[in-house]
PDB file of C-alpha atoms in Angstrom:
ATOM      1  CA  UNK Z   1      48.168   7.164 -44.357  1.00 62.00           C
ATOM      2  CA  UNK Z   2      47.623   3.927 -45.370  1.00 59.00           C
ATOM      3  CA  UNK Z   3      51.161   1.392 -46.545  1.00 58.00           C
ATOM      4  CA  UNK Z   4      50.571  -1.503 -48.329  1.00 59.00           C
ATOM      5  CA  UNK Z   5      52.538  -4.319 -47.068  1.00 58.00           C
ATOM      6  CA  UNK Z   6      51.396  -7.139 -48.269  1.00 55.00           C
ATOM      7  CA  UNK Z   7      52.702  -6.825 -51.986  1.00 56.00           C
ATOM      8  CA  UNK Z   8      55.564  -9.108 -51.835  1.00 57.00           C
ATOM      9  CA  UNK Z   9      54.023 -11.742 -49.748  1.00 62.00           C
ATOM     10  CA  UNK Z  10      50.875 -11.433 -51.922  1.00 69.00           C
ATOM     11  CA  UNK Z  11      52.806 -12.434 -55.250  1.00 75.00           C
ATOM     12  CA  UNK Z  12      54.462 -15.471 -53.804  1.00 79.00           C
ATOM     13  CA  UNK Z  13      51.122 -16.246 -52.475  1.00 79.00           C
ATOM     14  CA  UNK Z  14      49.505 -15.474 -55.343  1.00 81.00           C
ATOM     15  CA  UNK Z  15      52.504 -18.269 -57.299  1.00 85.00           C
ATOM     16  CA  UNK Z  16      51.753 -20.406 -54.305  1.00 85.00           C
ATOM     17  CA  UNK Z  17      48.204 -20.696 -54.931  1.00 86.00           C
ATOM     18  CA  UNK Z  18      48.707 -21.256 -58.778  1.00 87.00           C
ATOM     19  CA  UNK Z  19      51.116 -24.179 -57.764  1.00 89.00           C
ATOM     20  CA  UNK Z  20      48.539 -25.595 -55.163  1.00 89.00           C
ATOM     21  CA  UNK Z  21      45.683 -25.601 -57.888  1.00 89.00           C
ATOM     22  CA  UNK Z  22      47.913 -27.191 -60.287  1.00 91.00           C
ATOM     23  CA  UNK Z  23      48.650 -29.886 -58.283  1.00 91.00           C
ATOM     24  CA  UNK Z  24      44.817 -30.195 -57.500  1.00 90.00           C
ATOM     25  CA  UNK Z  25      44.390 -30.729 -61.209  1.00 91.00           C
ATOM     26  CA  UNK Z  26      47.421 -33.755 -61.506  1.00 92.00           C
ATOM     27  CA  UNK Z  27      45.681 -35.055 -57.810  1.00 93.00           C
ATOM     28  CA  UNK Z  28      42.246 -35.096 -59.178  1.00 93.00           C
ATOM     29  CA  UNK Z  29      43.547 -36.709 -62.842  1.00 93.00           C
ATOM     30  CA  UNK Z  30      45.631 -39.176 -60.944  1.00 92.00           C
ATOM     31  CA  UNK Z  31      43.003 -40.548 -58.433  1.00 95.00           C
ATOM     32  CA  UNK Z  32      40.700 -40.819 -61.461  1.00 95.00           C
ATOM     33  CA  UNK Z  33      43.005 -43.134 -63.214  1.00 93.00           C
ATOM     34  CA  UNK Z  34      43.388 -45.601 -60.028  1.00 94.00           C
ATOM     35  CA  UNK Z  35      39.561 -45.739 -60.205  1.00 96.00           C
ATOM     36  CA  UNK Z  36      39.350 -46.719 -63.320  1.00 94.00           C
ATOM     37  CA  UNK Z  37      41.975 -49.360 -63.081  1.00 93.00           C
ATOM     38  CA  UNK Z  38      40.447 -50.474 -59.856  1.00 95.00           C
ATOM     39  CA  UNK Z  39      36.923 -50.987 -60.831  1.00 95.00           C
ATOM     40  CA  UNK Z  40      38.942 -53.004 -64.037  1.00 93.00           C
ATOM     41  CA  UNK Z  41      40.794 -54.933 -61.829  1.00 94.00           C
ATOM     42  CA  UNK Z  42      37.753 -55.920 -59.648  1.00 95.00           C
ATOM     43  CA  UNK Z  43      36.165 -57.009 -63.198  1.00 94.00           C
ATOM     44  CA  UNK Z  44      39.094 -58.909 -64.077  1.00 93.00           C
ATOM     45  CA  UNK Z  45      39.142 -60.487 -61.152  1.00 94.00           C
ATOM     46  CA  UNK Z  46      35.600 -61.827 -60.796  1.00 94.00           C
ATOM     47  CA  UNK Z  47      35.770 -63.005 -64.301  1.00 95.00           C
ATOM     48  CA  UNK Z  48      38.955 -64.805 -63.803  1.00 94.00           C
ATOM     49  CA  UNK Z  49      37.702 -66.563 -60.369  1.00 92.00           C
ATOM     50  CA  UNK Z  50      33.867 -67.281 -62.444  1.00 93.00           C
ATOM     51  CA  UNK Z  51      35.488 -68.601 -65.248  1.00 96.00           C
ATOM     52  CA  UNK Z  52      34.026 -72.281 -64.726  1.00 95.00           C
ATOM     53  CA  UNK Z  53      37.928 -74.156 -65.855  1.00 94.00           C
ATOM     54  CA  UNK Z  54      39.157 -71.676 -63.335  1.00 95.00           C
ATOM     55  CA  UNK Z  55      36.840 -72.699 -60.539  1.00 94.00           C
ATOM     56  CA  UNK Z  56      37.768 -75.996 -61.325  1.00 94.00           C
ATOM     57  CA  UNK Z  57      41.198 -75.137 -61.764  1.00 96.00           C
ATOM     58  CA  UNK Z  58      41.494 -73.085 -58.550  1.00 96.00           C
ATOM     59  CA  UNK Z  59      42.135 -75.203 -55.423  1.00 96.00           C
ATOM     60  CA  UNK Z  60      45.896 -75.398 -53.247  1.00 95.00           C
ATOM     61  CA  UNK Z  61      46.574 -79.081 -51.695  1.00 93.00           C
ATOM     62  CA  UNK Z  62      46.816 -79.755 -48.639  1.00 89.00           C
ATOM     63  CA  UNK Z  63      50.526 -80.330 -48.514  1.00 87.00           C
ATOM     64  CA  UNK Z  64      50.222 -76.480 -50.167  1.00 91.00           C
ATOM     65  CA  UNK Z  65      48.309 -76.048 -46.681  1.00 90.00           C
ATOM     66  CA  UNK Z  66      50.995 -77.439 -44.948  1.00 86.00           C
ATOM     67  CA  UNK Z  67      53.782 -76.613 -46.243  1.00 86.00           C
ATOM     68  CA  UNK Z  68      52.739 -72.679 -45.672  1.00 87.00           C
ATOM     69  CA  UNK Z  69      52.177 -72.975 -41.734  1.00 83.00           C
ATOM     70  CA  UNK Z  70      55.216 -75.540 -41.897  1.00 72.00           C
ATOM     71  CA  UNK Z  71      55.655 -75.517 -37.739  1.00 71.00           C
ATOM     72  CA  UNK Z  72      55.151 -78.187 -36.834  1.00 75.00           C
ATOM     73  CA  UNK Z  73      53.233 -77.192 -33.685  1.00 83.00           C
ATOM     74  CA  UNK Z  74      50.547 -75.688 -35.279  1.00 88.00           C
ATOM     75  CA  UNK Z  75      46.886 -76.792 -36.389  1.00 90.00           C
ATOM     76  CA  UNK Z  76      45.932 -75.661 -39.230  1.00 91.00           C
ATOM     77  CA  UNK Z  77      41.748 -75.631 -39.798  1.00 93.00           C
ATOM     78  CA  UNK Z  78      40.006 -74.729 -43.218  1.00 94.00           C
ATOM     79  CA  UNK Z  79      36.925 -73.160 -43.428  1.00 96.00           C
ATOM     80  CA  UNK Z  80      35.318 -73.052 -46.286  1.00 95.00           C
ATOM     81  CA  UNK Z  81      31.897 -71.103 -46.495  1.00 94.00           C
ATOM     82  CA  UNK Z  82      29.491 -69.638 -48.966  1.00 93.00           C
ATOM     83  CA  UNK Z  83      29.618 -66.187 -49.984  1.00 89.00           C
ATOM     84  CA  UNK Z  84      28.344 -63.236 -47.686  1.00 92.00           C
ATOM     85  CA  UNK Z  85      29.195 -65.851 -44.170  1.00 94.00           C
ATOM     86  CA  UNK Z  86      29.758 -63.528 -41.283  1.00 95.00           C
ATOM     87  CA  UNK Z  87      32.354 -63.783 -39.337  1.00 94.00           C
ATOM     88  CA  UNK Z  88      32.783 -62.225 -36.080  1.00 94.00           C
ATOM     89  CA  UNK Z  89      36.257 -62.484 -33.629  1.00 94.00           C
ATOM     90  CA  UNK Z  90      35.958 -61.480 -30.155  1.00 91.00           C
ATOM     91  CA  UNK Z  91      38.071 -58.862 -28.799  1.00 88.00           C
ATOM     92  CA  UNK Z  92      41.111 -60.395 -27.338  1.00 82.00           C
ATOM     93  CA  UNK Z  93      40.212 -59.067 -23.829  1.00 86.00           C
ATOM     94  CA  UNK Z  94      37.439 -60.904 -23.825  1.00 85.00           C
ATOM     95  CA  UNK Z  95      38.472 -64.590 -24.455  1.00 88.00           C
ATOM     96  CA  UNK Z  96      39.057 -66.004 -28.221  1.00 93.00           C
ATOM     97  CA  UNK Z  97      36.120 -66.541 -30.105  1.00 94.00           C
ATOM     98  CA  UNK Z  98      34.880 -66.902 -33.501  1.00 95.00           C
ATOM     99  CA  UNK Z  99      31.620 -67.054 -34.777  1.00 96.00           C
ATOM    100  CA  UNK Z 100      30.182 -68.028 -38.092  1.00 96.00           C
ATOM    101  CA  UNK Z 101      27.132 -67.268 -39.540  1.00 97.00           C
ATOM    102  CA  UNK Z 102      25.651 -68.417 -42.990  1.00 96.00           C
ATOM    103  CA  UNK Z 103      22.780 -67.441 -44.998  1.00 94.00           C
ATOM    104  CA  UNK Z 104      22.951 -69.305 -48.055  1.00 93.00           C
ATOM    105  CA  UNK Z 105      24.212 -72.475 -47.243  1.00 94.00           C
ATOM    106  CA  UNK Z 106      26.630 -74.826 -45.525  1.00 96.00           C
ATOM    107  CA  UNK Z 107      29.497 -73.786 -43.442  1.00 96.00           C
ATOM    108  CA  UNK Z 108      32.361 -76.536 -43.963  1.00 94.00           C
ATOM    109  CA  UNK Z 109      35.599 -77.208 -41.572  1.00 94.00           C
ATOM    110  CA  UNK Z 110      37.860 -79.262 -41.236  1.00 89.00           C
ATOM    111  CA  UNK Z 111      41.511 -79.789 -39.963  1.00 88.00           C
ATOM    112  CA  UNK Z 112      44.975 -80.387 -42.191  1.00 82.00           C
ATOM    113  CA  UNK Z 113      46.168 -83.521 -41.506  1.00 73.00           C
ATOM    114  CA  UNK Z 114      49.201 -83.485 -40.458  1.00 66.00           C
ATOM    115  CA  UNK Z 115      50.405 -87.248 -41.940  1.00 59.00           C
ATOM    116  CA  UNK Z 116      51.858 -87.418 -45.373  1.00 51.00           C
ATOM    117  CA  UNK Z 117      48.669 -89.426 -46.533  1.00 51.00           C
ATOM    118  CA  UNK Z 118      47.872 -85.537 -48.655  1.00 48.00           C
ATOM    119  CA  UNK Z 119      44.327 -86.348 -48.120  1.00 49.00           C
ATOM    120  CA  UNK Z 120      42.195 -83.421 -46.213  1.00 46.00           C
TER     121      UNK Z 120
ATOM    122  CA  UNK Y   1      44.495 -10.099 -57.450  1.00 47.00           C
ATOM    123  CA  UNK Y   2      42.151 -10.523 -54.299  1.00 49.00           C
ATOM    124  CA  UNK Y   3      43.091  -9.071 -50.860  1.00 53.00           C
ATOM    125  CA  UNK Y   4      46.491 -11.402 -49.089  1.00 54.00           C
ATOM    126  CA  UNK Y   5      44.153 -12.511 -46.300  1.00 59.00           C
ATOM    127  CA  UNK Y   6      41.831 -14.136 -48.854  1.00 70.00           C
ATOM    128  CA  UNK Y   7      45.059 -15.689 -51.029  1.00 73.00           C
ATOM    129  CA  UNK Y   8      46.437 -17.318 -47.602  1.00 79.00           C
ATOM    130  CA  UNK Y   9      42.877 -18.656 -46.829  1.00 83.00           C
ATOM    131  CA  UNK Y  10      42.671 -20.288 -49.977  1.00 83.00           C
ATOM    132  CA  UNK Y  11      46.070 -21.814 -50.252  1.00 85.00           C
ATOM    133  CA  UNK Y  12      45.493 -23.279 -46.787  1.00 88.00           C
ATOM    134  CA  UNK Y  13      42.001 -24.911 -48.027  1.00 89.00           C
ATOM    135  CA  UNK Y  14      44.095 -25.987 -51.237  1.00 89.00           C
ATOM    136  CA  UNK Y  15      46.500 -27.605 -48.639  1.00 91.00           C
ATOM    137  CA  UNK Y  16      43.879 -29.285 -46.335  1.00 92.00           C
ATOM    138  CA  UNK Y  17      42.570 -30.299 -49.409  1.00 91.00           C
ATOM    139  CA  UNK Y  18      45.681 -31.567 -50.923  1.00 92.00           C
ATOM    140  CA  UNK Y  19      46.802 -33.792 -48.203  1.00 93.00           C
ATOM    141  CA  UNK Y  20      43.514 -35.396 -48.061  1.00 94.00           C
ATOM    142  CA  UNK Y  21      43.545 -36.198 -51.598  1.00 94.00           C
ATOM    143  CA  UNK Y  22      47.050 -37.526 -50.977  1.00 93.00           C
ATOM    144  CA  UNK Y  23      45.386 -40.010 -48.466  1.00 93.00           C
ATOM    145  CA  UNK Y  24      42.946 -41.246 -50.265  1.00 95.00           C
ATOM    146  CA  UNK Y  25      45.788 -41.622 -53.148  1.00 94.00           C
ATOM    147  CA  UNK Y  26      47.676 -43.969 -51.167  1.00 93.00           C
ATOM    148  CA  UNK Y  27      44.956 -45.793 -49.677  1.00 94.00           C
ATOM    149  CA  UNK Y  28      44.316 -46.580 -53.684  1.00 95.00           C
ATOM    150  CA  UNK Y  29      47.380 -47.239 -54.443  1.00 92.00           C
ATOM    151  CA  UNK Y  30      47.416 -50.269 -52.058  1.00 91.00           C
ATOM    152  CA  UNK Y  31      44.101 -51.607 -53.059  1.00 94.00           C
ATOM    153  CA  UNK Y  32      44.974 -51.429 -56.700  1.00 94.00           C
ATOM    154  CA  UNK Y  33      47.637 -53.612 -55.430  1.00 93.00           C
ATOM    155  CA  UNK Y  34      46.750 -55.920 -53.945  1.00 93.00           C
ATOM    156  CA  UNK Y  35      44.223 -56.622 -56.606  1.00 95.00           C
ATOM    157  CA  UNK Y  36      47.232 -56.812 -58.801  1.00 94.00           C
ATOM    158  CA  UNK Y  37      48.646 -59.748 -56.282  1.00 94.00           C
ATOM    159  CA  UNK Y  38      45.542 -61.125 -56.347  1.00 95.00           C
ATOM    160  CA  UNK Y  39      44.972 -61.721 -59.765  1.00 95.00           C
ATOM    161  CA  UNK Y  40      48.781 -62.703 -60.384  1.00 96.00           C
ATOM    162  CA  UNK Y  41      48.260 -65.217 -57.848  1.00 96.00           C
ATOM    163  CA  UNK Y  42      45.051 -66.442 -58.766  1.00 97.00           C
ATOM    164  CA  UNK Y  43      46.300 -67.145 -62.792  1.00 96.00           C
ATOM    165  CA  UNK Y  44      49.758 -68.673 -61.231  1.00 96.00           C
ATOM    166  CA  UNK Y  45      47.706 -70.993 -59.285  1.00 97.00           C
ATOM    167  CA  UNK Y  46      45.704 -72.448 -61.989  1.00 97.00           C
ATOM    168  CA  UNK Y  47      48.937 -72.607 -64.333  1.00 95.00           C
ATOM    169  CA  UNK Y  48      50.814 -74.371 -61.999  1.00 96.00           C
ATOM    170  CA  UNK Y  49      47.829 -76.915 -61.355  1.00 96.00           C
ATOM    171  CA  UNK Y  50      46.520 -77.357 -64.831  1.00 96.00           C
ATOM    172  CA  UNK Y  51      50.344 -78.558 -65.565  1.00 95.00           C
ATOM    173  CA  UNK Y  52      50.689 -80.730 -62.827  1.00 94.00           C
ATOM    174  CA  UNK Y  53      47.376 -82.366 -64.050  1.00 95.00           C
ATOM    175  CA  UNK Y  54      48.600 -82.605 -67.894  1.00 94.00           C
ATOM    176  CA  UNK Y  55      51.389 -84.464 -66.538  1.00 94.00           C
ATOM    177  CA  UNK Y  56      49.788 -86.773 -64.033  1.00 92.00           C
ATOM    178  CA  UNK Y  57      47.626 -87.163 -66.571  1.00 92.00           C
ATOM    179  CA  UNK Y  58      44.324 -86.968 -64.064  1.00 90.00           C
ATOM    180  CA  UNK Y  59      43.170 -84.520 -61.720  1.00 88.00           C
ATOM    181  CA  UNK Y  60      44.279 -84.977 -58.028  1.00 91.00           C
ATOM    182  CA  UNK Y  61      41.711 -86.974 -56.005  1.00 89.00           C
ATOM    183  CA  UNK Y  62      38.989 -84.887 -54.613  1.00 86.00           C
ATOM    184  CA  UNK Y  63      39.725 -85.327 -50.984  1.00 86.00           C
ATOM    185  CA  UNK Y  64      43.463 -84.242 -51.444  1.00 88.00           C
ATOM    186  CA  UNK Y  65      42.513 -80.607 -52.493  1.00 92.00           C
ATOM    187  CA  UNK Y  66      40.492 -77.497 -51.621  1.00 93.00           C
ATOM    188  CA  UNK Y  67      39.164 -75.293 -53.842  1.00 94.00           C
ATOM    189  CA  UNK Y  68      39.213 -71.253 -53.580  1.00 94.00           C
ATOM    190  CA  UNK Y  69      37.520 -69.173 -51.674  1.00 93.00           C
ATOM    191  CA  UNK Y  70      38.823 -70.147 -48.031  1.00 95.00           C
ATOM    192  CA  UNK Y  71      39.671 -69.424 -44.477  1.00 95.00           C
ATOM    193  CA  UNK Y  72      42.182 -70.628 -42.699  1.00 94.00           C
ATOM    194  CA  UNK Y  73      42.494 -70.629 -38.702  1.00 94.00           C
ATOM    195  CA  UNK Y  74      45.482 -71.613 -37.041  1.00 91.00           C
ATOM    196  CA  UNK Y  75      46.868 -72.439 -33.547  1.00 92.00           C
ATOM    197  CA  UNK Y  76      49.012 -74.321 -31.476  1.00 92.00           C
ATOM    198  CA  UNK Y  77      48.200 -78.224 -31.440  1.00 90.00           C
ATOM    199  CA  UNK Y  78      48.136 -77.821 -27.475  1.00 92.00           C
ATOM    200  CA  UNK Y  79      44.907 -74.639 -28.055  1.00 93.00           C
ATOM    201  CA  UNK Y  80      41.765 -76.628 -26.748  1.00 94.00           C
ATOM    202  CA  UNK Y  81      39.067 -75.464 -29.198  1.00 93.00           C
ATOM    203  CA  UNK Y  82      35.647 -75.978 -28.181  1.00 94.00           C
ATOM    204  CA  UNK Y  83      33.150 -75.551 -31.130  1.00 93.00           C
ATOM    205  CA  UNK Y  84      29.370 -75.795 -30.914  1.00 95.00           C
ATOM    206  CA  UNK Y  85      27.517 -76.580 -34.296  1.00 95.00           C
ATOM    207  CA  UNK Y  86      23.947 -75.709 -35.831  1.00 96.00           C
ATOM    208  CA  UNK Y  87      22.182 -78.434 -37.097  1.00 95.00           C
ATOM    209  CA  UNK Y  88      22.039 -77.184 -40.564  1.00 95.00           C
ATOM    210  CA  UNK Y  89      25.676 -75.962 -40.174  1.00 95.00           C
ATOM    211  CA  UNK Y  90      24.684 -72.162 -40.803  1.00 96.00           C
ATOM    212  CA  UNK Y  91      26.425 -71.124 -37.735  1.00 97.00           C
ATOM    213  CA  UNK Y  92      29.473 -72.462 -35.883  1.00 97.00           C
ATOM    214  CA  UNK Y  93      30.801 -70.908 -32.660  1.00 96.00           C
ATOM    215  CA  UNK Y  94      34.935 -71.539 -31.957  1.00 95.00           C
ATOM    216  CA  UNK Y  95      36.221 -70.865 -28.515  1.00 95.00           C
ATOM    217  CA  UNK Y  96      39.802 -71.396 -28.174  1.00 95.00           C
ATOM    218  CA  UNK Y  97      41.591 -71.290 -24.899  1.00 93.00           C
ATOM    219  CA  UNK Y  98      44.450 -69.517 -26.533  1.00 92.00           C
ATOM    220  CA  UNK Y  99      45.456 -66.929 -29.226  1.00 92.00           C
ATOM    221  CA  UNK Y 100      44.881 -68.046 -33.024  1.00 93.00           C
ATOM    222  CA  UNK Y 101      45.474 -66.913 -36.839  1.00 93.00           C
ATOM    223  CA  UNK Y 102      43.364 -65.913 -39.033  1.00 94.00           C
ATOM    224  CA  UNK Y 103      44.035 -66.002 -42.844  1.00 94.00           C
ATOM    225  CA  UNK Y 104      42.640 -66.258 -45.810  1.00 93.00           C
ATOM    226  CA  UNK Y 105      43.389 -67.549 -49.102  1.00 94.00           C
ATOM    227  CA  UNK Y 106      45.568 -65.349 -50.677  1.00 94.00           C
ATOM    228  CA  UNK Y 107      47.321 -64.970 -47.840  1.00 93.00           C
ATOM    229  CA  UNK Y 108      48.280 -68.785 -48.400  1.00 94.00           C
ATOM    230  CA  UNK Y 109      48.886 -68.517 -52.345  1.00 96.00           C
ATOM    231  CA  UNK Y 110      50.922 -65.709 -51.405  1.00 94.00           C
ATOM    232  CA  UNK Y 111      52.834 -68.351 -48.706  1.00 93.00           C
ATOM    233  CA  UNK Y 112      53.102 -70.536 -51.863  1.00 94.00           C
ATOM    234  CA  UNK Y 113      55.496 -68.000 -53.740  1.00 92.00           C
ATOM    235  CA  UNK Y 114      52.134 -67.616 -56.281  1.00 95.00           C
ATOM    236  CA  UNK Y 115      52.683 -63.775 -56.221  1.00 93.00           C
ATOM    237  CA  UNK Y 116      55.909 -64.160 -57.384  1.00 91.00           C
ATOM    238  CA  UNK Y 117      57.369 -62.276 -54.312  1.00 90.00           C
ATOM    239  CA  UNK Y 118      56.266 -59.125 -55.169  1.00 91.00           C
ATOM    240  CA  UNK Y 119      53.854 -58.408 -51.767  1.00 88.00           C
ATOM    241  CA  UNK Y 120      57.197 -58.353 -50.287  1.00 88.00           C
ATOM    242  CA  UNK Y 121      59.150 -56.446 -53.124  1.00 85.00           C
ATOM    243  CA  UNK Y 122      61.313 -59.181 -53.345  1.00 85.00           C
ATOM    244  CA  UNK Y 123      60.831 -60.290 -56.921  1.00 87.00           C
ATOM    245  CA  UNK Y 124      64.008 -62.025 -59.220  1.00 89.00           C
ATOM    246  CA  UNK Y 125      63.909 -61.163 -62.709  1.00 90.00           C
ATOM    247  CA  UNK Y 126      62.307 -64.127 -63.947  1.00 91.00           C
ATOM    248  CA  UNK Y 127      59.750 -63.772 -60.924  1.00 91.00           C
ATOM    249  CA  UNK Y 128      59.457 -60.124 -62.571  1.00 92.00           C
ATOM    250  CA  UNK Y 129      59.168 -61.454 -66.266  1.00 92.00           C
ATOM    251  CA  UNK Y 130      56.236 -63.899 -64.871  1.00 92.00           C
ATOM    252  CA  UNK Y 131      54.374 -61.290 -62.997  1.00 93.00           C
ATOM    253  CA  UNK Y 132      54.373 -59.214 -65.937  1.00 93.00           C
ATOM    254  CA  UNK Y 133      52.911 -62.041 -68.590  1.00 93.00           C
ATOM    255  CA  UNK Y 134      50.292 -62.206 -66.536  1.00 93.00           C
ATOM    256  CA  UNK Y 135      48.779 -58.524 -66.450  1.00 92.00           C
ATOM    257  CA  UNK Y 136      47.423 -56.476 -68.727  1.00 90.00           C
ATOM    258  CA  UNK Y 137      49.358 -53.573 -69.972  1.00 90.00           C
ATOM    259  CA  UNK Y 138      48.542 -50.996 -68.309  1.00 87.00           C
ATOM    260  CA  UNK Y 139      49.040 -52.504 -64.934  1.00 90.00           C
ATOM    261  CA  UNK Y 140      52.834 -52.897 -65.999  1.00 91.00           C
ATOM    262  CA  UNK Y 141      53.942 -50.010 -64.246  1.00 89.00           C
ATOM    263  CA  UNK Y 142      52.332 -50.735 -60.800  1.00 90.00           C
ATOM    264  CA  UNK Y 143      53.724 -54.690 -61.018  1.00 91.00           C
ATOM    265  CA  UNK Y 144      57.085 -52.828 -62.277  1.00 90.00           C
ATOM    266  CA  UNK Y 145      56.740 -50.123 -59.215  1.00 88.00           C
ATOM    267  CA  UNK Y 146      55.686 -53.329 -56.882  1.00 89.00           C
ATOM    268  CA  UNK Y 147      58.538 -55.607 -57.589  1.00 89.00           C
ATOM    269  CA  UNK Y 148      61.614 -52.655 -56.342  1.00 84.00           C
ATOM    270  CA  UNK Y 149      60.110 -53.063 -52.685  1.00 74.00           C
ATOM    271  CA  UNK Y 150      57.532 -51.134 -50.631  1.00 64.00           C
ATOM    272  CA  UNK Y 151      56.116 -48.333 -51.465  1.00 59.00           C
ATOM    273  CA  UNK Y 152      55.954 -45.486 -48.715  1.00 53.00           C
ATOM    274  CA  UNK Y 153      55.890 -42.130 -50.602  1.00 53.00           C
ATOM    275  CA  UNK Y 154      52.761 -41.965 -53.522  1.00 55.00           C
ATOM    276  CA  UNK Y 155      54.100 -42.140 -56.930  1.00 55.00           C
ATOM    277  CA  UNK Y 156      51.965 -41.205 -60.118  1.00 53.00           C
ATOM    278  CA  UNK Y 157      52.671 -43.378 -63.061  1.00 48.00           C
ATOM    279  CA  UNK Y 158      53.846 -41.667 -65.880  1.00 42.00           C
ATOM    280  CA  UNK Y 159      51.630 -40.758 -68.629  1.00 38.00           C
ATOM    281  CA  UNK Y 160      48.364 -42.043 -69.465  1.00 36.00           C
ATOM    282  CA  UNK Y 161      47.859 -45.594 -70.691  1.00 36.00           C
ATOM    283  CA  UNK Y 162      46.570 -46.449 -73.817  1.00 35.00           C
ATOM    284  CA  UNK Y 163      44.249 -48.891 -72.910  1.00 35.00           C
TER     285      UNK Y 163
END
């Protein structure tokens, strides 16, 4: 004859399963929400940094520039390049190299003086 | 009620399923903040500079300042860097003989205190009160969630925003 066992496990499962779907549903609502506000931010964001008093309005000094790699041992070098540069690093085993590449324009470095002058 | 063997099947694809959603939860969770940094630093920058120019009454000289976007390299002052140019300055090829830095901008405003502490968690209340005038509502929460420290375990914001 045939005993079926599986009748207690199979209702927990069965509450289990119901849990696990519900949770799907909250997963699925809350990763929609962060995509929203993501692709909002990312809006926000490029209009704030193409907003032409911003652009104007959005530059550090260089005693900013100094101040934030304050040892004095270091040497700090800006690079300033238009969008969609490549930049490539070299794996550490193999020496340390960077390499830029350009498309649509210039590529512009230079170092942060070090003197008080505040002039780059 | 299907057979047990099916039930356990499914609530194992329902877990797979669950942690990977989990993932891809968190992984959005730190992009959506760090856009939040970003923009917090981005509007504290240009505060803090178009006040310093109302009250010097003139913009800084050109040659003292560098505008956004930007790259910063760093190194020791004893790191010989040898750096071959193109003529039209497209390309550029660095070889230092020791290790360097790489960071960009935000990474500096950041340095500057611009993101009022909260990529750290470390955020006073007045840091908080900034951070908050200068996000929309419905980011609130996150800046809110952002300024108590590090987040390691996924939190969902509680109920929906408005706008």
């Amino acid at each position: 004859h045939i005993q079926w066992l599986g009748n207690r496990i199979d209702a927990s499962m069965v509450s289990r399963h119901k849990e696990l779907q519900r949770e799907a549903c909250d997963l699925t609502e809350a990763e929609e929400q962060l995509d929203e506000l993501i692709a909002k931010c990312n809006l926000q964001l490029r209009l704030l940094t193409e907003d032409p008093q911003n652009k104007k309005l959005g530059y550090v000094r260089c005693q900013d520039l100094r101040q934030s790699f304050d040892s004095p041992d270091q040497l700090v070098m800006v690079i300033r390049a238009p969008p969609e540069t490549q930049m490539q690093v070299s794996e550490p085993s193999e020496g340390y190299q960077v390499s830029l590449k350009s498309t649509r324009g210039q590529i512009d470095v230079f170092l942060c003086p070090e003197d008080s002058s505040g002039v780059c | 009620i299907g057979l047990p063997t099916n039930s356990a099947q499914e609530c194992q694809n329902l877990e797979v399923e669950r942690q990977r959603r989990l993932e891809r939860i968190k992984q959005k969770q730190s992009q959506l903040q760090e856009l939040i940094l970003q923009q917090i630093a981005f509007k504290n920058l240009v505060q803090r500079n178009r006040q310093s120019e109302q009250q010097a009454n003139r913009p800084p000289p050109p040659n003292s300042i560098i505008h956004l976007p930007f790259i910063i390299v760093n190194t020791s002052k004893k790191t010989v860097i040898d750096c071959s140019i193109s003529n039209d300055k497209f390309e550029y090829l660095f070889n230092f003989d020791s290790m360097f830095e790489i960071h960009d901008d935000i990474e500096v405003l950041k340095r500057m205190g611009m993101a009022c502490g909260l990529e750290v968690g470390k955020c006073s209340p007045e840091d908080l009160k900034v951070a908050r005038s200068l996000v929309p509502k419905a980011l609130e929460p996150y800046v809110i969630e952002m300024a108590k420290g590090p987040i390691s375990n996924v939190y969902i914001t509680g109920g929906s925003s408005a706008n």
